[in-house]
Short mmCIF file of C-alpha atoms in Angstrom, two decimals:
data_model
loop_
_atom_site.label_atom_id
_atom_site.label_comp_id
_atom_site.label_asym_id
_atom_site.label_seq_id
_atom_site.Cartn_x
_atom_site.Cartn_y
_atom_site.Cartn_z
CA UNK D 22 -0.09 9.48 6.37
CA UNK D 23 -2.89 11.11 8.34
CA UNK D 24 -4.61 9.22 11.14
CA UNK D 25 -7.79 10.00 13.01
CA UNK D 26 -8.31 7.65 15.94
CA UNK D 27 -11.79 6.35 16.63
CA UNK D 28 -12.63 3.38 18.83
CA UNK D 29 -15.50 1.90 16.86
CA UNK D 30 -17.25 2.33 13.57
CA UNK D 31 -20.94 2.29 12.86
CA UNK D 32 -20.53 -1.22 11.53
CA UNK D 33 -18.93 -2.36 14.79
CA UNK D 34 -21.84 -0.87 16.71
CA UNK D 35 -24.18 -2.92 14.56
CA UNK D 36 -22.13 -6.02 15.21
CA UNK D 37 -22.36 -5.53 18.95
CA UNK D 38 -26.04 -4.68 19.02
CA UNK D 39 -27.81 -7.07 16.63
CA UNK D 40 -27.62 -10.65 15.43
CA UNK D 41 -28.21 -9.39 11.93
CA UNK D 42 -25.01 -7.35 11.86
CA UNK D 43 -23.39 -9.54 9.22
CA UNK D 44 -26.05 -8.55 6.75
CA UNK D 45 -25.83 -4.95 7.87
CA UNK D 46 -22.10 -4.90 7.16
CA UNK D 47 -22.66 -6.12 3.64
CA UNK D 48 -25.48 -3.77 2.79
CA UNK D 49 -24.42 -0.66 4.74
CA UNK D 50 -27.71 -0.58 6.68
CA UNK D 51 -28.17 1.84 9.53
CA UNK D 52 -29.45 0.57 12.88
CA UNK D 53 -33.01 1.86 12.38
CA UNK D 54 -33.26 0.13 9.02
CA UNK D 55 -32.01 -3.12 10.55
CA UNK D 56 -34.64 -2.91 13.24
CA UNK D 57 -37.46 -2.12 10.85
CA UNK D 58 -36.77 -4.13 7.71
CA UNK D 59 -36.04 -7.83 7.99
CA UNK D 60 -36.74 -8.18 4.29
CA UNK D 61 -33.67 -6.01 3.63
CA UNK D 62 -31.64 -8.25 5.95
CA UNK D 63 -32.78 -11.34 4.07
CA UNK D 64 -31.80 -9.75 0.77
CA UNK D 65 -28.39 -8.83 2.14
CA UNK D 66 -27.77 -12.36 3.40
CA UNK D 67 -28.35 -13.67 -0.10
CA UNK D 68 -25.27 -11.73 -1.19
CA UNK D 69 -22.91 -13.80 0.96
CA UNK D 70 -21.61 -16.57 -1.23
CA UNK D 71 -20.87 -17.95 -4.66
CA UNK D 72 -21.42 -21.71 -4.15
CA UNK D 73 -19.35 -22.77 -7.17
CA UNK D 74 -16.63 -20.24 -6.53
CA UNK D 75 -15.49 -17.27 -8.57
CA UNK D 76 -13.00 -18.83 -10.94
CA UNK D 77 -14.66 -17.00 -13.83
CA UNK D 78 -14.19 -13.57 -12.25
CA UNK D 79 -11.70 -11.32 -14.04
CA UNK D 80 -10.20 -10.41 -10.69
CA UNK D 81 -8.89 -13.97 -10.45
CA UNK D 82 -7.37 -13.85 -13.93
CA UNK D 83 -3.68 -13.35 -14.60
CA UNK D 84 -2.33 -9.82 -14.76
CA UNK D 85 1.03 -8.45 -15.86
CA UNK D 86 3.48 -6.02 -14.27
CA UNK D 87 6.23 -5.34 -16.74
CA UNK D 88 7.18 -8.77 -18.07
CA UNK D 89 6.11 -10.50 -14.85
CA UNK D 90 2.84 -12.47 -14.67
CA UNK D 91 0.75 -12.12 -11.50
CA UNK D 92 -1.72 -14.94 -10.87
CA UNK D 93 -4.62 -12.66 -9.89
CA UNK D 94 -5.44 -8.98 -9.41
CA UNK D 95 -5.38 -8.93 -5.59
CA UNK D 96 -2.33 -7.27 -4.03
CA UNK D 97 -1.42 -7.17 -0.39
CA UNK D 98 -0.47 -3.49 -0.28
CA UNK D 99 2.56 -2.40 1.70
CA UNK D 100 1.79 -2.44 5.40
CA UNK D 101 3.90 -1.64 8.43
CA UNK D 102 3.55 -4.59 10.82
CA UNK D 103 6.16 -3.74 13.46
CA UNK D 104 7.62 -7.25 13.57
CA UNK D 105 11.32 -6.69 12.88
CA UNK D 106 14.06 -6.73 15.52
CA UNK D 107 17.09 -4.47 15.23
CA UNK D 108 16.15 -3.92 11.61
CA UNK D 109 16.24 -7.64 10.81
CA UNK D 110 13.51 -10.10 9.92
CA UNK D 111 12.14 -12.27 12.73
CA UNK D 112 10.25 -15.56 12.78
CA UNK D 113 7.06 -13.58 13.45
CA UNK D 114 7.71 -11.36 10.42
CA UNK D 115 8.36 -14.39 8.25
CA UNK D 116 5.29 -16.26 9.52
CA UNK D 117 3.01 -13.31 8.71
CA UNK D 118 4.22 -13.19 5.11
CA UNK D 119 4.10 -16.99 4.77
CA UNK D 120 0.44 -16.99 5.79
CA UNK D 121 -0.32 -14.21 3.29
CA UNK D 122 1.22 -16.29 0.51
CA UNK D 123 -0.81 -19.33 1.55
CA UNK D 124 -3.94 -17.15 1.60
CA UNK D 125 -4.07 -16.77 -2.16
CA UNK D 126 -3.05 -13.17 -2.85
CA UNK D 127 -1.31 -12.70 -6.20
CA UNK D 128 1.29 -10.18 -5.05
CA UNK D 129 2.61 -9.26 -1.63
CA UNK D 130 4.30 -5.88 -1.12
CA UNK D 131 6.27 -5.60 2.11
CA UNK D 132 6.16 -2.66 4.47
CA UNK D 133 8.81 -0.17 3.46
CA UNK D 134 12.44 -1.08 4.03
CA UNK D 135 14.86 1.68 4.96
CA UNK D 136 17.67 2.23 2.42
CA UNK D 137 19.56 5.04 4.16
CA UNK D 138 21.52 4.46 7.35
CA UNK D 139 20.76 7.91 8.78
CA UNK D 140 17.05 7.18 8.41
CA UNK D 141 17.19 3.69 9.93
CA UNK D 142 16.07 4.84 13.37
CA UNK D 143 13.19 2.41 13.86
CA UNK D 144 14.46 -1.09 14.78
CA UNK D 145 10.95 -2.53 14.24
CA UNK D 146 11.20 -1.82 10.50
CA UNK D 147 13.42 -3.73 8.08
CA UNK D 148 16.78 -2.12 7.28
CA UNK D 149 18.33 -2.59 3.85
CA UNK D 150 21.12 0.02 3.78
CA UNK D 151 23.98 -2.50 3.86
CA UNK D 152 24.86 -5.73 2.06
CA UNK D 153 24.76 -7.57 5.38
CA UNK D 154 20.97 -7.18 5.35
CA UNK D 155 20.57 -9.31 2.22
CA UNK D 156 20.58 -12.62 4.05
CA UNK D 157 17.98 -11.38 6.52
CA UNK D 158 15.42 -10.41 3.89
CA UNK D 159 16.26 -13.51 1.83
CA UNK D 160 14.72 -15.58 4.63
CA UNK D 161 11.31 -14.03 4.13
CA UNK D 162 11.50 -14.10 0.32
CA UNK D 163 12.35 -17.80 0.43
CA UNK D 164 9.48 -18.47 2.85
CA UNK D 165 6.94 -16.74 0.62
CA UNK D 166 8.04 -18.59 -2.50
CA UNK D 167 8.09 -21.92 -0.67
CA UNK D 168 4.54 -21.32 0.59
CA UNK D 169 3.29 -20.54 -2.93
CA UNK D 170 5.65 -20.57 -5.88
CA UNK D 171 3.15 -18.50 -7.89
CA UNK D 172 2.83 -15.72 -5.30
CA UNK D 173 4.98 -12.73 -6.25
CA UNK D 174 6.79 -10.75 -3.56
CA UNK D 175 7.92 -7.13 -3.85
CA UNK D 176 9.90 -5.16 -1.30
CA UNK D 177 8.79 -1.59 -0.75
CA UNK D 178 11.80 0.71 -0.42
CA UNK D 179 11.48 4.18 1.01
CA UNK D 180 12.90 6.93 3.20
CA UNK D 181 10.66 8.11 6.05
CA UNK D 182 11.61 11.78 5.83
CA UNK D 183 11.12 12.07 9.58
CA UNK D 184 13.97 14.55 10.02
CA UNK D 185 14.64 15.86 6.51
CA UNK D 186 12.63 17.15 3.57
CA UNK D 187 13.13 18.90 0.22
CA UNK D 188 12.57 22.42 1.54
CA UNK D 189 12.26 22.19 5.31
CA UNK D 190 8.46 22.30 5.12
CA UNK D 191 6.66 19.78 7.35
CA UNK D 192 3.38 18.13 6.42
CA UNK D 193 0.43 19.50 8.44
CA UNK D 194 -1.97 17.19 10.28
CA UNK D 195 0.53 14.36 10.12
CA UNK D 196 1.03 11.85 12.87
CA UNK D 197 4.81 12.03 12.82
CA UNK D 198 5.94 15.35 11.44
CA UNK D 199 7.82 17.81 13.61
CA UNK D 200 10.61 20.12 12.52
CA UNK D 201 12.47 18.99 9.39
CA UNK D 202 15.51 20.47 7.72
CA UNK D 203 16.08 20.93 4.00
CA UNK D 204 18.44 18.52 2.27
CA UNK D 205 21.44 19.72 0.30
CA UNK D 206 21.81 18.67 -3.33
CA UNK D 207 24.68 16.34 -2.37
CA UNK D 208 22.50 14.70 0.28
CA UNK D 209 19.71 14.15 -2.21
CA UNK D 210 22.15 12.53 -4.63
CA UNK D 211 23.31 10.17 -1.87
CA UNK D 212 19.71 9.23 -1.07
CA UNK D 213 19.19 8.46 -4.77
CA UNK D 214 22.17 6.11 -4.72
CA UNK D 215 20.98 4.54 -1.45
CA UNK D 216 17.65 3.68 -3.08
CA UNK D 217 19.31 2.16 -6.13
CA UNK D 218 21.63 0.01 -4.04
CA UNK D 219 18.65 -1.13 -1.97
CA UNK D 220 16.85 -2.18 -5.17
CA UNK D 221 19.90 -4.28 -6.08
CA UNK D 222 19.98 -5.87 -2.60
CA UNK D 223 16.31 -6.75 -2.84
CA UNK D 224 16.86 -8.51 -6.17
CA UNK D 225 19.92 -10.28 -4.77
CA UNK D 226 17.77 -11.55 -1.88
CA UNK D 227 15.31 -13.21 -4.27
CA UNK D 228 12.40 -10.78 -4.34
CA UNK D 229 10.38 -10.54 -7.54
CA UNK D 230 10.34 -6.76 -7.69
CA UNK D 231 10.36 -3.43 -5.84
CA UNK D 232 7.88 -0.70 -5.03
CA UNK D 233 9.31 2.75 -4.36
CA UNK D 234 7.40 4.53 -1.59
CA UNK D 235 6.40 7.85 -3.12
CA UNK D 236 3.26 8.42 -1.05
CA UNK D 237 1.89 9.02 2.47
CA UNK D 238 3.96 12.09 3.38
CA UNK D 239 7.26 10.23 3.28
CA UNK D 240 10.39 11.64 1.67
CA UNK D 241 9.86 10.78 -1.99
CA UNK D 242 6.27 12.05 -1.74
CA UNK D 243 7.63 15.30 -0.33
CA UNK D 244 9.80 15.75 -3.43
CA UNK D 245 6.85 15.09 -5.73
CA UNK D 246 4.46 17.47 -3.99
CA UNK D 247 4.43 21.18 -4.91
CA UNK D 248 3.38 21.85 -1.33
CA UNK D 249 6.58 20.52 0.27
CA UNK D 250 9.05 20.89 -2.61
CA UNK D 251 9.97 24.51 -3.26
CA UNK D 252 13.62 23.95 -4.12
CA UNK D 253 15.48 25.93 -6.75
CA UNK D 254 18.03 23.28 -7.74
CA UNK D 255 17.65 20.36 -10.16
CA UNK D 256 15.34 18.55 -7.73
CA UNK D 257 12.63 21.20 -7.38
CA UNK D 258 10.45 23.77 -9.06
CA UNK D 259 8.72 22.46 -12.20
CA UNK D 260 6.96 19.10 -12.32
CA UNK D 261 9.84 17.69 -14.34
CA UNK D 262 12.34 18.75 -11.67
CA UNK D 263 10.20 17.44 -8.81
CA UNK D 264 10.13 14.06 -10.55
CA UNK D 265 13.92 14.19 -11.10
CA UNK D 266 14.61 12.23 -7.91
CA UNK D 267 12.54 9.30 -9.21
CA UNK D 268 14.18 9.51 -12.63
CA UNK D 269 17.64 9.40 -11.08
CA UNK D 270 16.71 6.45 -8.84
CA UNK D 271 15.38 4.59 -11.87
CA UNK D 272 18.46 5.27 -14.00
CA UNK D 273 20.83 4.03 -11.29
CA UNK D 274 18.59 1.09 -10.39
CA UNK D 275 18.27 -0.10 -13.99
CA UNK D 276 22.03 0.02 -14.32
CA UNK D 277 22.24 -2.43 -11.39
CA UNK D 278 19.27 -4.77 -11.95
CA UNK D 279 18.47 -4.49 -15.66
CA UNK D 280 15.25 -3.69 -17.45
CA UNK D 281 13.31 -6.88 -16.68
CA UNK D 282 13.21 -6.56 -12.89
CA UNK D 283 9.85 -4.91 -12.04
CA UNK D 284 10.05 -1.53 -10.31
CA UNK D 285 6.79 0.15 -9.36
CA UNK D 286 5.92 3.20 -7.28
CA UNK D 287 3.17 4.20 -4.85
CA UNK D 288 1.94 7.77 -5.35
CA UNK D 289 -0.41 10.23 -3.68
CA UNK D 290 -3.37 11.11 -5.90
CA UNK D 291 -4.63 13.62 -3.32
CA UNK D 292 -2.94 15.36 -0.40
CA UNK D 293 -5.57 17.59 1.25
CA UNK D 294 -3.20 20.54 1.51
CA UNK D 295 -3.09 23.86 -0.34
CA UNK D 296 -0.93 23.58 -3.47
CA UNK D 297 -0.86 19.81 -3.00
CA UNK D 298 -1.64 17.05 -5.48
CA UNK D 299 -5.32 16.53 -6.29
CA UNK D 300 -7.01 14.05 -8.68
CA UNK D 301 -7.32 16.77 -11.31
CA UNK D 302 -3.52 17.23 -11.43
CA UNK D 303 -2.60 13.61 -10.82
CA UNK D 304 -2.65 12.62 -14.49
CA UNK D 305 0.25 14.98 -15.27
CA UNK D 306 2.27 13.58 -12.36
CA UNK D 307 1.50 9.98 -13.32
CA UNK D 308 2.54 10.58 -16.95
CA UNK D 309 5.81 12.19 -15.82
CA UNK D 310 6.50 9.22 -13.52
CA UNK D 311 5.80 6.71 -16.30
CA UNK D 312 8.49 8.42 -18.39
CA UNK D 313 11.05 7.48 -15.71
CA UNK D 314 10.54 3.80 -16.59
CA UNK D 315 8.40 2.42 -13.77
CA UNK D 316 6.37 -0.72 -14.52
CA UNK D 317 3.20 0.16 -12.57
CA UNK D 318 1.73 2.89 -10.38
CA UNK D 319 0.07 2.15 -7.05
CA UNK D 320 -2.48 4.93 -6.48
CA UNK D 321 -3.01 6.09 -2.90
CA UNK D 322 -3.19 9.38 -0.98
CA UNK D 323 -2.31 11.13 2.26
CA UNK D 324 -5.45 10.02 4.10
CA UNK D 325 -4.73 6.40 3.34
CA UNK D 326 -6.46 4.46 6.15
CA UNK D 327 -9.91 5.97 6.25
CA UNK D 328 -12.56 4.74 8.69
CA UNK D 329 -16.32 4.16 8.56
CA UNK D 330 -16.31 2.17 5.32
CA UNK D 331 -19.91 1.06 5.70
CA UNK D 332 -21.01 0.63 2.07
CA UNK D 333 -19.54 0.11 -1.37
CA UNK D 334 -19.93 3.85 -1.99
CA UNK D 335 -17.23 4.37 0.65
CA UNK D 336 -14.89 1.76 -0.82
CA UNK D 337 -11.99 2.17 -3.26
CA UNK D 338 -11.71 5.77 -2.14
CA UNK D 339 -8.76 6.64 -4.39
CA UNK D 340 -10.51 5.47 -7.55
CA UNK D 341 -11.07 9.07 -8.65
CA UNK D 342 -7.32 9.61 -8.87
CA UNK D 343 -6.73 6.22 -10.46
CA UNK D 344 -9.39 6.91 -13.07
CA UNK D 345 -7.83 10.30 -13.84
CA UNK D 346 -4.47 8.73 -14.68
CA UNK D 347 -4.49 8.02 -18.41
CA UNK D 348 -1.23 6.09 -18.55
CA UNK D 349 0.30 3.13 -20.36
CA UNK D 350 1.38 1.03 -17.34
CA UNK D 351 -0.90 -0.96 -15.00
CA UNK D 352 -2.62 0.85 -12.14
CA UNK D 353 -2.99 -0.63 -8.67
CA UNK D 354 -5.63 1.19 -6.64
CA UNK D 355 -5.17 0.87 -2.88
CA UNK D 356 -7.49 2.09 -0.13
CA UNK D 357 -10.81 0.84 1.19
CA UNK D 358 -11.18 -2.21 -1.06
CA UNK D 359 -13.58 -4.47 0.84
CA UNK D 360 -16.14 -6.15 -1.46
CA UNK D 361 -15.18 -8.65 -4.15
CA UNK D 362 -18.13 -7.94 -6.46
CA UNK D 363 -17.50 -4.20 -6.21
CA UNK D 364 -13.86 -4.68 -7.24
CA UNK D 365 -14.89 -6.98 -10.07
CA UNK D 366 -17.23 -4.28 -11.37
CA UNK D 367 -14.45 -1.67 -11.29
CA UNK D 368 -11.98 -4.04 -12.93
CA UNK D 369 -14.38 -4.54 -15.83
CA UNK D 370 -14.24 -0.78 -16.53
CA UNK D 371 -10.56 -1.28 -17.51
CA UNK D 372 -9.64 1.81 -15.47
CA UNK D 373 -7.40 -0.19 -13.11
CA UNK D 374 -5.58 -3.53 -13.27
CA UNK D 375 -5.02 -4.48 -9.61
CA UNK D 376 -6.50 -3.83 -6.16
CA UNK D 377 -4.42 -3.33 -3.02
CA UNK D 378 -5.69 -4.51 0.38
CA UNK D 379 -3.99 -4.00 3.73
CA UNK D 380 -6.26 -3.99 6.78
CA UNK D 381 -8.58 -6.76 5.49
CA UNK D 382 -5.57 -9.08 5.13
CA UNK D 383 -4.40 -8.32 8.66
CA UNK D 384 -7.71 -9.77 9.84
CA UNK D 385 -8.12 -12.44 7.13
CA UNK D 386 -4.85 -13.43 5.42
CA UNK D 387 -6.80 -16.16 3.58
CA UNK D 388 -9.39 -13.72 2.22
CA UNK D 389 -8.41 -14.17 -1.47
CA UNK D 390 -8.86 -17.95 -1.20
CA UNK D 391 -12.17 -17.53 0.61
CA UNK D 392 -13.48 -15.24 -2.10
CA UNK D 393 -12.19 -17.47 -4.90
CA UNK D 394 -13.82 -20.55 -3.40
CA UNK D 395 -17.10 -18.73 -2.70
CA UNK D 396 -16.96 -19.12 1.08
CA UNK D 397 -18.63 -16.58 3.34
CA UNK D 398 -19.54 -12.96 2.76
CA UNK D 399 -18.70 -10.94 -0.33
CA UNK D 400 -17.38 -8.21 1.98
CA UNK D 401 -14.25 -8.55 4.12
CA UNK D 402 -14.71 -8.92 7.86
CA UNK D 403 -12.49 -5.87 8.47
CA UNK D 404 -14.51 -2.97 9.93
CA UNK D 405 -11.81 -0.34 9.30
CA UNK D 406 -11.52 0.62 12.97
CA UNK D 407 -7.73 1.16 12.65
CA UNK D 408 -7.02 -0.49 15.99
CA UNK D 409 -4.43 -2.67 14.22
CA UNK D 410 -2.43 0.48 13.51
CA UNK D 411 -2.85 1.89 16.98
CA UNK D 412 -1.38 -1.39 18.24
CA UNK D 413 1.73 -0.58 16.19
CA UNK D 414 2.06 2.83 17.79
CA UNK D 415 1.85 1.08 21.16
CA UNK D 416 4.88 -1.01 20.23
CA UNK D 417 2.96 -4.17 19.30
CA UNK D 418 2.91 -6.17 16.09
CA UNK D 419 -0.02 -5.32 13.83
CA UNK D 420 -2.99 -7.60 14.44
CA UNK D 421 -6.77 -7.38 14.36
CA UNK D 422 -8.20 -6.50 17.77
CA UNK D 423 -11.74 -7.47 16.76
CA UNK D 424 -11.19 -11.24 16.64
#
């Protein structure tokens, strides 16, 4: 994951400098156009509500992941919130997920849980490398299902790759990459088994499914990328061998949890590095991943929390990769989804099946209900300033600093 810190966005400047900022946020107006064209502001304000709600929108229709129904097409994408303690769930962690379930989202995906003991170095993230962690994560799964029995809850499982990688090649321009060493084949095989056991623990705890974290410069992404994976064993080289780690995780996981338990994966569709994945090559990767038996692909990329999302043209910024993937399982597109009518328009193209939102739901956990009921603006209040993530790096729990 690549981060570029900026204090405010153009939209925030508009909010601070004019009473008409709400309309400016919706329409993507610049400050001069706000000052000079009140007719444009009036037109933008008319795009703020659906008085009778949006029950007829396809985005609020039922979707399917594997054999599992999902009540709508809005997914809370996996988000680090920095609310665990010693690797265990806390009341704060549980409360955040309970409020998300009450807010109307169809599927919640947790921030990634650490399946390998050697990688469990951050006590503010959930650990899942031992059976003793099952009861801890069961608390949050139970809370979500009690808050809304129809809200599905997946645990994201992934290795950070902070100290190790396929070939000892670090990601450039990354916020957390220093020197990494190459894993041995035996170590890779252990990490495969660690992931499979974590999938079993998640099911045992009462979650509805799992998302493997194969994106954002973490370890599984490093195996999938030709930039970081230059191994010459069974886990590197050709596309088929780079995908081998996912195939092996899936084989071992299915042996433990069966074929009906949904397992999905988040993937990079672009990496912004030489030899890295780009939308034009993503289809081949996605097809190879589908062959491993995953039930859906969550499309993302290295630059996953982009700023200055001031118009619908800036939204859904990984749609190019999602559109390129001609695959037989549902596609979740995550990144910059802000406007309900814009997502509805994309959904009607049949190119994707679900939309992931992270930052907007940090600010407005009830956003799906608000949109469904036709309350307020068609665009989320989130201004994509990324201060919620900088709070995490300061040791705080993720929260919106703009409210």
